[in-house]
Each structure stands twice: as C-alpha cells, then as structure tokens.
Coordinates of C-alpha atoms in Angstrom, one line a residue:
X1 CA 126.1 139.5 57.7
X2 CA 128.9 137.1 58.5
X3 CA 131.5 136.5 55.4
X4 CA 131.8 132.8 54.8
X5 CA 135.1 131.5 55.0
X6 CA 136.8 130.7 51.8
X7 CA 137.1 126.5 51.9
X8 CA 140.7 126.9 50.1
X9 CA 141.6 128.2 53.7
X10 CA 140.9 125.4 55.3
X11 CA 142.4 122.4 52.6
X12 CA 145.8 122.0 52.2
X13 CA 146.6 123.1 48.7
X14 CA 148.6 120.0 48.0
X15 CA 145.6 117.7 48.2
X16 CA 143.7 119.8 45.8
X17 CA 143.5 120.3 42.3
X18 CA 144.8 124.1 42.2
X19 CA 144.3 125.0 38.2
X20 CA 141.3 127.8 39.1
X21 CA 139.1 130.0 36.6
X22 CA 137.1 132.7 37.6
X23 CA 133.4 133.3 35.2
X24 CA 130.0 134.6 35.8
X25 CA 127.8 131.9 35.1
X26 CA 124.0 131.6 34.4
X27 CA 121.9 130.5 37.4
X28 CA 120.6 128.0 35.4
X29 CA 123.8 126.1 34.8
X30 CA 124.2 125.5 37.9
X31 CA 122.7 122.4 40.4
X32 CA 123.4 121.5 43.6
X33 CA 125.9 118.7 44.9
X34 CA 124.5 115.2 46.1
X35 CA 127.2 114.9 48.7
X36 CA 127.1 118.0 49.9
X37 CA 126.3 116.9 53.6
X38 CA 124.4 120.2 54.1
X39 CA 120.4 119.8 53.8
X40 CA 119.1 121.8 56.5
X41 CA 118.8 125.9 55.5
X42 CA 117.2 127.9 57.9
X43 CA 114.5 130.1 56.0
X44 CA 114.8 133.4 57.9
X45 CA 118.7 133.5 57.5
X46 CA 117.9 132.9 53.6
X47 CA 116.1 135.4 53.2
X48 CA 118.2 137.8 54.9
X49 CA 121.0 137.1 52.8
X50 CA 118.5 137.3 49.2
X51 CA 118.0 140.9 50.8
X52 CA 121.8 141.4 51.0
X53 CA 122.2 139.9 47.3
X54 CA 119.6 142.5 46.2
X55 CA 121.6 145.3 47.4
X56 CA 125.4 144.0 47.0
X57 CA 125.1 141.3 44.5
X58 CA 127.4 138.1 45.4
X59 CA 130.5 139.1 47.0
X60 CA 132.0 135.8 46.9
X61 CA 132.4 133.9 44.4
X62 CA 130.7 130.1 44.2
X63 CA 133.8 126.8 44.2
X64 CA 131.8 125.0 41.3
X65 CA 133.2 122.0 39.0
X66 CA 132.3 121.1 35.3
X67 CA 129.8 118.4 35.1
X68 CA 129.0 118.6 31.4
X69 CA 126.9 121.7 30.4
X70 CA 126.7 122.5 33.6
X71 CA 128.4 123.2 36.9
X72 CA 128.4 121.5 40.4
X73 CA 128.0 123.2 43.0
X74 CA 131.2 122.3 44.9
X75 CA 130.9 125.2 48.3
X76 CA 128.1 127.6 48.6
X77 CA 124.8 126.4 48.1
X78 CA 123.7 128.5 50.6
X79 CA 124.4 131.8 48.0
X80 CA 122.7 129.9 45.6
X81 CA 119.8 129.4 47.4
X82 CA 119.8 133.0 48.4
X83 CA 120.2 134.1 44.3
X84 CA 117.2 132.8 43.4
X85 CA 115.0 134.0 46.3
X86 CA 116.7 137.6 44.7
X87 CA 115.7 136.4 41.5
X88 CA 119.6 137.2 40.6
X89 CA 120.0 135.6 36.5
X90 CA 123.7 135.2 37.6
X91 CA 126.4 134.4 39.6
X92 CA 130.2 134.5 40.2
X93 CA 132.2 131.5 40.3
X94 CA 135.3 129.8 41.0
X95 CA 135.6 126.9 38.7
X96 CA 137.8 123.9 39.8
X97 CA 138.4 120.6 38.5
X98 CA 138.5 118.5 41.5
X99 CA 137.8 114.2 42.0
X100 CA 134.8 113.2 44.3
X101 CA 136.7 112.5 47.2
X102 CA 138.0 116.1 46.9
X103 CA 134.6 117.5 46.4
X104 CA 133.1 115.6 49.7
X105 CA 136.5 116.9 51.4
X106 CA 135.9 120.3 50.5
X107 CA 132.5 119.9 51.3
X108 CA 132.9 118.7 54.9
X109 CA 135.6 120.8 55.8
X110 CA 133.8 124.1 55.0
X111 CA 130.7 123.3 57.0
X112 CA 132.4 122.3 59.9
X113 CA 133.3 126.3 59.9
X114 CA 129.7 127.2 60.0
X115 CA 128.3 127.6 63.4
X116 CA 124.7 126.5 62.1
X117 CA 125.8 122.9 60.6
X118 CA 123.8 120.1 62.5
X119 CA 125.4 117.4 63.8
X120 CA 123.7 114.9 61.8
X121 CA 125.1 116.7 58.4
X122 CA 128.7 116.8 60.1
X123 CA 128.4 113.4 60.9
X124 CA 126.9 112.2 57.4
X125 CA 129.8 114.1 55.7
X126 CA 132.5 112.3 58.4
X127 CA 130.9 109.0 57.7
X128 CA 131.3 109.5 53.9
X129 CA 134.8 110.2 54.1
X130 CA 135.3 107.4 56.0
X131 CA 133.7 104.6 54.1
X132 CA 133.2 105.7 50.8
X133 CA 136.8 107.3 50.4
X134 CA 138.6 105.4 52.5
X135 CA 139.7 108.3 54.9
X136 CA 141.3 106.2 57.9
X137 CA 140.0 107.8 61.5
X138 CA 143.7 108.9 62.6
X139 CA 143.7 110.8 58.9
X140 CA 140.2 111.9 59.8
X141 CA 140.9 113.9 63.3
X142 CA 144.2 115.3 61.5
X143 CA 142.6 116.6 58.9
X144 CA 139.8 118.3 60.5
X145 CA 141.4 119.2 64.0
X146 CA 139.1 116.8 65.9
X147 CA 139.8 114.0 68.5
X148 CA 139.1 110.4 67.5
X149 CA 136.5 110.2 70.2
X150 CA 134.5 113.6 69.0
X151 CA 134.8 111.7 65.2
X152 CA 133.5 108.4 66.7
X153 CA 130.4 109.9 68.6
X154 CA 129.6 112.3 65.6
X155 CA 129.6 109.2 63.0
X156 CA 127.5 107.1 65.8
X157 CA 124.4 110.1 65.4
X158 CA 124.1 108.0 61.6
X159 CA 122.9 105.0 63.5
X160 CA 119.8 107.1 64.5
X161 CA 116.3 105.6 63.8
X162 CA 113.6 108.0 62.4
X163 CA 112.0 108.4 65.9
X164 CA 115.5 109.6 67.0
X165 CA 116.1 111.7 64.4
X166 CA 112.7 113.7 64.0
X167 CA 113.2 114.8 67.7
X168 CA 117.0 115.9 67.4
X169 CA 116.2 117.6 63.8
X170 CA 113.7 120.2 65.9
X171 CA 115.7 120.3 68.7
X172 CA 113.6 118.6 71.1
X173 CA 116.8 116.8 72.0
X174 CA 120.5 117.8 72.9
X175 CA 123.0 116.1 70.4
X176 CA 124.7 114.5 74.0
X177 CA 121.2 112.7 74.4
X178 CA 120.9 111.5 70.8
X179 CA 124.4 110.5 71.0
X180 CA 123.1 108.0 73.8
X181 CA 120.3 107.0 71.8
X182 CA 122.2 106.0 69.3
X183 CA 124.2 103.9 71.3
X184 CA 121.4 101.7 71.3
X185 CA 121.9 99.3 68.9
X186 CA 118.9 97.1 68.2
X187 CA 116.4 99.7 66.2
X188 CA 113.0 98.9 67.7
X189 CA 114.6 98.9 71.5
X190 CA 116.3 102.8 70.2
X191 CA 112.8 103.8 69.0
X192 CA 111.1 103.5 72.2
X193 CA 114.2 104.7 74.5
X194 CA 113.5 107.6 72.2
X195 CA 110.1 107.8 73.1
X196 CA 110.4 107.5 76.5
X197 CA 113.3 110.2 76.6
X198 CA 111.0 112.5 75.1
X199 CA 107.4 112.1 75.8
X200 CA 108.0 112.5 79.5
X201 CA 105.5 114.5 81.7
X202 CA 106.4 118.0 81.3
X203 CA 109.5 117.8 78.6
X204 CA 111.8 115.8 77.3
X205 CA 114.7 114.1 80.0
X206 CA 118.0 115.9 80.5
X207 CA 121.0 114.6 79.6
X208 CA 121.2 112.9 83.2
X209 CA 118.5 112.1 83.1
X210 CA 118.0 110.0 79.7
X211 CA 121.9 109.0 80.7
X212 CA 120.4 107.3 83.6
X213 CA 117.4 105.8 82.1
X214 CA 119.2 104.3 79.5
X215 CA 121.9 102.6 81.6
X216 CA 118.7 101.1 84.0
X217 CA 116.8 100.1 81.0
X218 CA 119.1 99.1 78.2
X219 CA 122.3 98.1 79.5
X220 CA 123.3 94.9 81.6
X221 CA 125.9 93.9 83.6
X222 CA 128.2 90.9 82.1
X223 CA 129.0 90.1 85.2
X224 CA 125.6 89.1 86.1
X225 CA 125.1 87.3 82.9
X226 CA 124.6 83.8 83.8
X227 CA 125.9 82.4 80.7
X228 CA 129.5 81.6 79.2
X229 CA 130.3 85.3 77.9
X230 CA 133.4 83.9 76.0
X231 CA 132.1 81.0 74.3
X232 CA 131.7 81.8 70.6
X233 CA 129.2 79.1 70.2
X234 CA 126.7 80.2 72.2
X235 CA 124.9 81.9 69.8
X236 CA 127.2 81.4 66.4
X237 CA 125.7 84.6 64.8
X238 CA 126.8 87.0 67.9
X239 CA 130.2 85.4 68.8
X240 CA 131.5 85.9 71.7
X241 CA 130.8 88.7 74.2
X242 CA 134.3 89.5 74.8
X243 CA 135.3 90.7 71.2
X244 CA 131.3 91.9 71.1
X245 CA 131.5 95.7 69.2
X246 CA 128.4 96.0 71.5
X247 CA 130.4 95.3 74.7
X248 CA 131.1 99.3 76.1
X249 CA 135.1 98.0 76.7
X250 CA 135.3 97.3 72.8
X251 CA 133.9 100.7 72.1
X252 CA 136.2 102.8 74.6
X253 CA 135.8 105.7 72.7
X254 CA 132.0 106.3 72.4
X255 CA 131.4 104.7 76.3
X256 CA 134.1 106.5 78.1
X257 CA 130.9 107.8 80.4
X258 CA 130.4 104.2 81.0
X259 CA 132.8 103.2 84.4
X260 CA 132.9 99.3 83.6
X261 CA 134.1 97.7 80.5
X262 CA 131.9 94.8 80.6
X263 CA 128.2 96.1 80.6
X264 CA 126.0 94.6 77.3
X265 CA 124.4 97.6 75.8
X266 CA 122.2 95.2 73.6
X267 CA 119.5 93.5 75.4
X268 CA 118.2 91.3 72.9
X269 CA 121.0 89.9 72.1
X270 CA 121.7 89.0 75.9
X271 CA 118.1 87.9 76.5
X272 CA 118.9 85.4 73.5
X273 CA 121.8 84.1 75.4
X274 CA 120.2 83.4 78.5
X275 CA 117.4 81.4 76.6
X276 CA 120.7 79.9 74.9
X277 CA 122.1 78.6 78.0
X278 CA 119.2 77.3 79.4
X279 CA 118.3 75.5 76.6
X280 CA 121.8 73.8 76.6
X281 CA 121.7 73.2 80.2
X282 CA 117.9 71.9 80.5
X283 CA 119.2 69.2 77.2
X284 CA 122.0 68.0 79.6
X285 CA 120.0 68.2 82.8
X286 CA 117.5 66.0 81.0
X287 CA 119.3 63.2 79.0
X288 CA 120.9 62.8 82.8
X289 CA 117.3 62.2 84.3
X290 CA 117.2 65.6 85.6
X291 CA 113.7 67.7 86.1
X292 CA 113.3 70.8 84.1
X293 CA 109.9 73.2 84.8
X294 CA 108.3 74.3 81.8
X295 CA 108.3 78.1 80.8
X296 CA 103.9 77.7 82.0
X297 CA 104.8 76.2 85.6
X298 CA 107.8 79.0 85.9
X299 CA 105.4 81.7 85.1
X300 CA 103.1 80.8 87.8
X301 CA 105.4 80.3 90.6
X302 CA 107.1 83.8 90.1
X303 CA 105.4 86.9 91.1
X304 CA 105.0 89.6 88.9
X305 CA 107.3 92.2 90.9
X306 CA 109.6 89.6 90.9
X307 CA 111.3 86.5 93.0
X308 CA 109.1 83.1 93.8
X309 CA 105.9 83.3 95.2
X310 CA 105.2 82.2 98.6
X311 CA 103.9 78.6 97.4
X312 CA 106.6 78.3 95.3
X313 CA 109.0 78.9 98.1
X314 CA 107.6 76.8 100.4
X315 CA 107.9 73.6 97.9
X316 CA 111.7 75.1 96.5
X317 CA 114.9 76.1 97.9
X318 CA 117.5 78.7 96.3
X319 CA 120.7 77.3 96.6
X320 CA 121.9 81.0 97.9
X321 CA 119.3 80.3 100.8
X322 CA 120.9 79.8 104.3
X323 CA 120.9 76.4 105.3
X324 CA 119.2 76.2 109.2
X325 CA 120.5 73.0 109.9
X326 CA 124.2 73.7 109.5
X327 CA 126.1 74.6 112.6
X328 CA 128.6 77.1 110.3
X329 CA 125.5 79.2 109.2
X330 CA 126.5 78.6 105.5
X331 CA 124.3 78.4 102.1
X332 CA 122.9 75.5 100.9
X333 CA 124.9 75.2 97.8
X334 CA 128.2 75.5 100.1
X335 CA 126.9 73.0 102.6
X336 CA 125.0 70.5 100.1
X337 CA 128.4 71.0 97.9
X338 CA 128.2 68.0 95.2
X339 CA 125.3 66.7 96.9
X340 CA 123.2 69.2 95.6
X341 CA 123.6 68.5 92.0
X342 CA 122.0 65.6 92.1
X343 CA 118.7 67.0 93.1
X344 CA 118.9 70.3 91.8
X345 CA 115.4 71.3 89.2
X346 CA 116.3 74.2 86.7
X347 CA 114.3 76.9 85.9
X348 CA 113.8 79.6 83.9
X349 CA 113.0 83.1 85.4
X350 CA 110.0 84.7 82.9
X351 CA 111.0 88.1 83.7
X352 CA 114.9 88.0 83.0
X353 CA 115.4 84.4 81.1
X354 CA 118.0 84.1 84.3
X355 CA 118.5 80.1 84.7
X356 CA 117.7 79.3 88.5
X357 CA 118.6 76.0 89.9
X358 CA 115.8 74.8 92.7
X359 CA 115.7 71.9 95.1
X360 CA 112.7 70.4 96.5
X361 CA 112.3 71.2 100.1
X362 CA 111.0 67.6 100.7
X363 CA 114.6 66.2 99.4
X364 CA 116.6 68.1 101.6
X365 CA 116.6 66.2 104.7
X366 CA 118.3 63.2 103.1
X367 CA 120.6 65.5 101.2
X368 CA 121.8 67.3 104.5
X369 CA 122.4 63.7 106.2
X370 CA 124.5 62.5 102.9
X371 CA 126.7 65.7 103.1
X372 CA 127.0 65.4 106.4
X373 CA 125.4 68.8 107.6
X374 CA 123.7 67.6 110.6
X375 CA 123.5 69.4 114.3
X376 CA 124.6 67.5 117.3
X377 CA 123.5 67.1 120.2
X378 CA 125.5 69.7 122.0
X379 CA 124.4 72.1 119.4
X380 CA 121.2 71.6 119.4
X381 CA 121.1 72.0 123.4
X382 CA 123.5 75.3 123.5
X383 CA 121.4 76.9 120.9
X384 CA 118.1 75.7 123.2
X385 CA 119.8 77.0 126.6
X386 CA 121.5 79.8 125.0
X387 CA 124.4 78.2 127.2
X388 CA 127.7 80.3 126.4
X389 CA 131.7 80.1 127.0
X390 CA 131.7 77.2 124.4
X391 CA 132.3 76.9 120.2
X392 CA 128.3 77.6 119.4
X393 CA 127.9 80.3 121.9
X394 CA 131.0 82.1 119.8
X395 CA 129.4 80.6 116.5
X396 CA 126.1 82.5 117.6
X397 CA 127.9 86.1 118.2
X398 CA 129.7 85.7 114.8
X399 CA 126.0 85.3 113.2
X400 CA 124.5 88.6 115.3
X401 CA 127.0 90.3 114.0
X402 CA 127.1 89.3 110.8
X403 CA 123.0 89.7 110.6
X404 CA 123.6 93.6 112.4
X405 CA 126.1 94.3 109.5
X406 CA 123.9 92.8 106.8
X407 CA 120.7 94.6 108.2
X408 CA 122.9 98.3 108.4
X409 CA 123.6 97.3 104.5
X410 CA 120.4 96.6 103.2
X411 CA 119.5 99.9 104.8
X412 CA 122.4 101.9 102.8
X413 CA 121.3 100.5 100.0
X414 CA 117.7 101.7 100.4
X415 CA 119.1 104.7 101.0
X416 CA 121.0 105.2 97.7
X417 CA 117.6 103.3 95.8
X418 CA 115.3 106.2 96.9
X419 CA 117.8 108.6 96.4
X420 CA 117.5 107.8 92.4
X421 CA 113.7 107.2 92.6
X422 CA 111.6 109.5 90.0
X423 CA 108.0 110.7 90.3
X424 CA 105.7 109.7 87.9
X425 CA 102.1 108.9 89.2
X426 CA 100.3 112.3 90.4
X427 CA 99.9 113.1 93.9
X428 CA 96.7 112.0 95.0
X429 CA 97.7 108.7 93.2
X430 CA 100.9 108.6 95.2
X431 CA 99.1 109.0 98.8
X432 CA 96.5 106.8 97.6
X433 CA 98.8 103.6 97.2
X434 CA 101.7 105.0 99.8
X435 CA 98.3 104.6 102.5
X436 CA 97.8 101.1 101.4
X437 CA 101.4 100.0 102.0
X438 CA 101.6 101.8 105.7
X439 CA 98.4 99.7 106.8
X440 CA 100.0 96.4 105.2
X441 CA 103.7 96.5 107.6
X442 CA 104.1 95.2 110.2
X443 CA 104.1 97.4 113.1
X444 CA 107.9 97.0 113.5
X445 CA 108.5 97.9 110.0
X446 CA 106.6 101.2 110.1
X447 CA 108.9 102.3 113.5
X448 CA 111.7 101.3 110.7
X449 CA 110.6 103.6 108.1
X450 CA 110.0 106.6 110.5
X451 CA 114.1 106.1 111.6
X452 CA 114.9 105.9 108.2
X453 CA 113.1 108.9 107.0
X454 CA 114.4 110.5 109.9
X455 CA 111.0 111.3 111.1
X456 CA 109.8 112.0 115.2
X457 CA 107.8 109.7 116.7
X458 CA 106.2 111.6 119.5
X459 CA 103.5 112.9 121.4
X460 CA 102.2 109.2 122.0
X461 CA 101.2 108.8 117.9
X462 CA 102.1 105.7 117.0
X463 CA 104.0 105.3 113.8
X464 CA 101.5 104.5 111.3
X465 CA 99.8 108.0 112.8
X466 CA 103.1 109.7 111.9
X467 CA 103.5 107.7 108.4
X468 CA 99.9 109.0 107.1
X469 CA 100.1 112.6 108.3
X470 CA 103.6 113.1 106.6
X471 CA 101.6 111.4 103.3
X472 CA 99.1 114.5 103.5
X473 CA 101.7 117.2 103.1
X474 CA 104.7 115.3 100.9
X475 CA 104.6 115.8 97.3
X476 CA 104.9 113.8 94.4
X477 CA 108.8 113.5 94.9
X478 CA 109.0 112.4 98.0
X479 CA 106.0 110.1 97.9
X480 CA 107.8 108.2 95.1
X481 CA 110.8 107.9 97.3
X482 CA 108.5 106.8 100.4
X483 CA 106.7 104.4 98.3
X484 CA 110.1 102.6 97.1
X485 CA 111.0 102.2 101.0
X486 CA 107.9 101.1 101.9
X487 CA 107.8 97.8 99.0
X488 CA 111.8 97.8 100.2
X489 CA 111.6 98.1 103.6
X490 CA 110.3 94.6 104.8
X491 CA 114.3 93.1 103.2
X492 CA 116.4 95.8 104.9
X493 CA 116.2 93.3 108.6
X494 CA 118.4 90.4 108.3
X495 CA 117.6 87.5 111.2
X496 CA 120.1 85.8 112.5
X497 CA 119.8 82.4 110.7
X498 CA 118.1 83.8 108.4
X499 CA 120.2 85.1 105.6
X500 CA 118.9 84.2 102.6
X501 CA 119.5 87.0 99.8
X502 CA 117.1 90.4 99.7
X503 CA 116.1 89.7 95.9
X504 CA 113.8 92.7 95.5
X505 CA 116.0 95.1 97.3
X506 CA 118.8 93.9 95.2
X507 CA 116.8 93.8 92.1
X508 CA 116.1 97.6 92.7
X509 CA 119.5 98.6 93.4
X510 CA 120.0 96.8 90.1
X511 CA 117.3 98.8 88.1
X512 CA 118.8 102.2 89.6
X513 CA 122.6 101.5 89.1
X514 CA 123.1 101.2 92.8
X515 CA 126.3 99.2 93.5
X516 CA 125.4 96.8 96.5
X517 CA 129.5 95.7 96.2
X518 CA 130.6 99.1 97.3
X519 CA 128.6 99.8 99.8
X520 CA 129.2 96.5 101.6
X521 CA 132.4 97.1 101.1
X522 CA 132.6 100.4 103.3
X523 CA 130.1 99.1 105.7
X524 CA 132.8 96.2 106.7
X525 CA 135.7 98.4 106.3
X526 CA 134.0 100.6 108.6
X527 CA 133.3 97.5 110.9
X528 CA 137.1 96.4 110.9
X529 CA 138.2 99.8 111.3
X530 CA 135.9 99.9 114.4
X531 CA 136.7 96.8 115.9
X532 CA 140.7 97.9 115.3
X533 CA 140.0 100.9 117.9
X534 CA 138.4 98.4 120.8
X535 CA 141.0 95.9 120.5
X536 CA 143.4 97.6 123.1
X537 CA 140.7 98.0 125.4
X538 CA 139.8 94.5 125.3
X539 CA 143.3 93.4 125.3
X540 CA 143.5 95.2 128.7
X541 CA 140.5 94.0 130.6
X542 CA 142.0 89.9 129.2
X543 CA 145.4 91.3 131.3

C-alpha cells in the first residue's frame, strides 16, 4: 500500500498556520469536510486499506481543525473512511488551526498528488479557489505547478450537464471528450452532443471522433454569418460577437484545437441573430415597398436536403447565379449592380435562418436592359458561328477554362467530403438506397463516379453494370462514402455559362469541415504554375 504524501509537503509553510498538536482522538469527534473536493472513493481500495488498519493501525496521522467539540477533517478522509470499515474507536491526528481558504488549499493541493482524483473533483476544488477565495489564475498555475490552459480546461469540466457527467463519472468517456462537451455552452444543445457522443452503434465516439462531430454540428463559421457580427445591438442581451466569451478567439486557451478564431460555438445564439437580421432587414425592405416571403411560402419552396426547389427556381434567381446574357460571364448581382436592389424579394432559408435575397425571373429582362447588360449583335453571331480570332472567341476560351478548373474543384472537394463520411445505416440498407441513386444519374454521371472511384470500366459493362456489382461486395464504409458521391456527384460538372454555385456540394463540405477556400486555392496555383511552364513554348511558336 502506497504512503500518502504528507499535504505540508506540498504548501508552502508561510501560507499556513504552522502552530501543530499531535492527539488521538475518538472516531466519533471527528466529520468530514464540505469542501473537501474529494467524493468519489473507490470501494475495493477501501477495503484494502480497513484490512491494512486492522493489522498496522493508522500510520499517519489525520490534518484535522477544531470546529467546536469536534474536529474537521482537514486531509485524509480516505483513513477515516477506512477506520470505520476496521471498526477502529480511534485515530491519530494532526491538529491545525487553519482559515477556510487554507483548508480548501490544503485540500486541493493533496489530491492533485493522488493518482485516483477525477477530474471533476480537481476541477471543483480549482473552481473554488478561484471564485470563492479569490485565487487569481496566474496565482493558481504557480501554486499548483500547472499551465493556465490545463487550469482553464479542468475548471470548464464544472460546466458539465448531468447527461455529461453521468457518462464521464463511469468512464464511458475520456476527460478530453467531456472537455469538448463542455465546451458547449447552451445546456440542452450539450445534453444531446452528449448523447450522440455516446450512444453510438457499437461504443461511445473517440476523441476524433466526438472532436469532429461537435465542430460539424455545434460550431459555425462567423464568417458565414450573414449578419453584422460587431454590432452590439443586434441582439442587446448577447452583445457583440467580437468580444463574445463564446467566440473560440476570446477563449484561446480552452479552443487552441480550434485553427480559426472566429467560429460561434453557440448555435442558438447565432440562429437568434440570423432571425435578428432578417427581421431588421424585412422592416426596411417593407416600409420601402419591398416584397418579403413569409416563413409558410419559404418553407415550401426549399427542399428538405436543402437549396430551392425546382419550381422555385424557375420563378427566382440567386443573385450568385451566372447571368447568361452578359458577354463578361459575370453574376447577376455584379452585372445587375444597383439595379438589382430595386427588385430584389428577401427570404428566409427554414433550414439555417440564412437571409436570401431573390429576384423574379420575369423582372429580369428589363433589369438587364436598365444596367445595360445586353449582347450585341456581333456576340450573339460569334457565339452562334463559333467564329474565332476576335474578343468573344477569347472571352469563350477564358469561360472553358474557367468551367474545367471549377469542375476539377468540385471534384476535390468530393473527394475530401467522402473522405470524412461515417457509416451509419446497415449494409443491406446502404445497397438498397446506393441502387436507387445509380438508376436515377444520368448515364454521363455514372461514367463520372466509376473515374472517381477509380473503378474499370471494361469488358463492354456499361457503368451502371460496374456501379451495382461493386454495391454487392462494398461494406457499410464504403457504401456511405459511395452514397455521398452519388447525391454529390450531379454538382461536381461546371457548364460553361453555367456557373451558378454547387449549394449541396458546398453545404456538405460545410457539414464535414472541408475548406472549399483551400482547395481552390491549390487547384489555381496549380493552374498558374502550369501555364508558367508552357509560356516559353508558346512564346516560341509566336517568334
């Protein structure tokens, strides 16, 4: 049996009270501390040490403090737990008059030097010192030879709901992956990231795991905010996002897994700010005659993967949709510029609370004309004869390549999405609804899928032949993956005029934390680094 460490070793004498007086007291006089942050005592190891008591008696003595006619149990509660499962009438003690803060002090610091402390007692005893006794975090990680950051993310497991903590007390759960629970902020949203970490198919998440779950499902990107994230007025009771505790770059410390400083790790409180905007926009739009779709008409135009139905695209544009009629290839908000505010009908996404500003397909025509955007005749009969040499013909090469470039994109970023994909449904399941996608493509999208997956066509089988044998043999793994390019793979061609955005394939590389920046990034660094390497040769054949 292990000797436990005398807590006098590990507190400086000076902030002690040192006057000391050794007696055998009665068991009966003494009780237990309150703030002891130890509550957990693990019943085997208890006995164990009653057995040793039996034999040796108490070899070291209790720290206890007066507390009228009795004594406090200052350091060892563990011995006095073990004395009366030995049925021992007394014990040895070391009796100290010491303040409350000392006691908790005392109390902390000779726990942390037990190997079998939890980290929710460590961090209740840290979180005492700190609030009630006014133990600054610098003094803190002094004190107790910790770092700042170890003190922060131990005082964070307090934040814990009771779903959390249940599963961490048995050990269901690593004290990394309660630490990102308890990131989590709003209670409810914490209680079923908890569930969901844990009553997984087959065991609870790993860290990774749960670390990537909880970035998908309960964090969001600032950046992608749609709404003022500085305005304090927003939403008066939240303030501003930029000074948010809430915000992972205020919080440096307990987020230093977390790359960006400006992701929102509170989801309610984001959703309200979206609703927030809106509502402030929709009051302008309307006391200036503007149209505003109810939350009712929203919900049936959107579908429930996401993104406007096909009706609903067929009577709106996106102002990010490319504009056909403009012989620079550009977007309708660039090409409409102020025109388009006049027209422009907000809505309100039902999924997200996102604001989306539409225009009526059947007001575009006049819009074009009054910005101007219109094709002349020239254009219209290079792009009919396909006639080169002139502006249009090198206006039409820029596009191909542009559309080759945005195509080889959305294909990387496919390939990171089903790189992250999990399995959830069973196997049968999987082929089942991976069969039903393979006879809905297009012929021309299967061929795509069978290059992607890198598998042979051959032997004359057409590809929807290849696509259902390889669903036979894959398991649940890769049928998850295959079923994510399949809904995916229909976005990954970009036409030449038609470049509107890929809003499921983005909205899945936003789900799995795939960064759509970077990876077009590389692709046209790539490009310019290729196009770097033919430009003596071209340079030649001009000579």
């Amino acid at each position: 049996m292990a000797t436990p460490v005398s807590s006098e070793v590990a507190v400086a004498p000076a902030t002690l009270n040192t006057s000391t007086e050794y007696l055998t007291v009665a068991l009966a006089r003494l009780r237990e501390s309150k703030t002891n942050p130890r509550r957990t005592f693990e019943a085997n190891a208890l006995q164990e040490l009653a057995e040793s008591i039996r034999s040796h008696g108490v070899l070291m003595p209790l720290l206890v403090r007066p507390a009228g006619e009795t004594f406090e149990i200052v350091a060892g509660a563990r011995r006095y737990r073990a004395a009366r499962l030995a049925k021992v009438a007394e014990l040895p003690v070391r009796v100290r008059h010491l303040s409350d803060k000392e006691v908790l002090e005392v109390q902390v610091i000779e726990n942390l030097q037990r190997a079998d402390i939890h980290p929710l007692e460590e961090a209740d005893g840290y979180r005492q010192l700190h609030e009630k006794h006014g133990y600054s975090i610098d003094e803190l990680a002094t004190k107790v030879g910790k770092s700042k950051a170890y003190l922060y993310a131990r005082m964070k497991l307090c934040s814990l709901v009771e779903q959390a903590r249940k599963p961490f007390l048995s050990g269901a759960i690593s004290p990394s992956v309660a630490l990102l629970l308890a990131r989590i902020p709003v209670p409810a949203l914490q209680a079923k990231a908890a569930k969901e970490v844990t009553d997984r198919h087959g065991g609870a998440m790993s860290f990774r795991e749960a670390a990537d779950h909880i970035q998908r499902e309960y964090m969001l990107r600032l950046s992608e905010a749609g709404f003022p994230t500085t305005d304090p007025d927003l939403v008066p009771a939240a303030g501003p996002c930029s000074t948010c505790p809430k915000r992972t770059g205020n919080q440096r410390e307990l987020f230093d897994d977390i790359k960006s400083a400006d992701v929102c790790t509170d989801p309610v409180c984001f959703r309200s700010k979206r609703e927030a905007a809106f509502a402030r926009a929709a009051t302008e739009a309307q006391a200036n005659g503007g149209k505003v779709l109810s939350d009712s008409t929203t919900k049936k135009m959107f579908q429930s993967y996401g993104g406007l139905s096909y009706d609903a695209q067929r009577e709106y544009a996106t102002l990010d949709e490319h504009c056909s009629q403009d012989p620079k290839g550009r977007n309708l908000e660039t090409a409409l510029g102020k025109h388009a505010a006049t027209a422009v009908v907000l809505a309100k996404d039902p999924q997200s609370g996102a604001m989306l500003k539409l225009i009526p397909r059947k007001t575009l025509p006049k819009l074009l004309k009054d910005a101007g955007v219109t094709r002349t005749e020239r254009q219209s009969a290079a792009r009919a004869t396909g006639a080169g040499g002139d502006s249009y013909a090198r206006e039409q090469r820029k596009r191909e390549k542009k559309a080759r470039l945005e195509s080889a994109f959305r294909r990387h970023v496919l390939d990171a999405i089903r790189e992250k994909v999990p399995a959830h449904l069973g196997v049968a399941e999987l082929r089942i609804v991976a069969t039903g996608f393979v006879i809905d493509l297009w012929a021309e999208n299967r061929k795509v899928v069978c290059r992607i997956l890198g598998w042979e066509i051959a032997d004359r089988k057409d590809a929807e032949t290849v696509l259902k044998e390889h669903i036979e043999i894959l398991g649940a793994d890769a049928l998850a993956e295959l079923l994510m390019v399949l809904a995916l793979v229909r976005e990954t061609y970009a036409g030449t005029y038609d470049t509107s955005s890929p809003r499921r394939l983005l909205a899945a590389a936003k789900h799995y934390k795939v960064n759509p920046a970077r990876i077009r990034k590389d692709l046209e660094a790539a490009a310019r680094a290729k196009e770097a390497k033919k430009a003596p040769a071209k340079a030649a054949r001009k000579k």
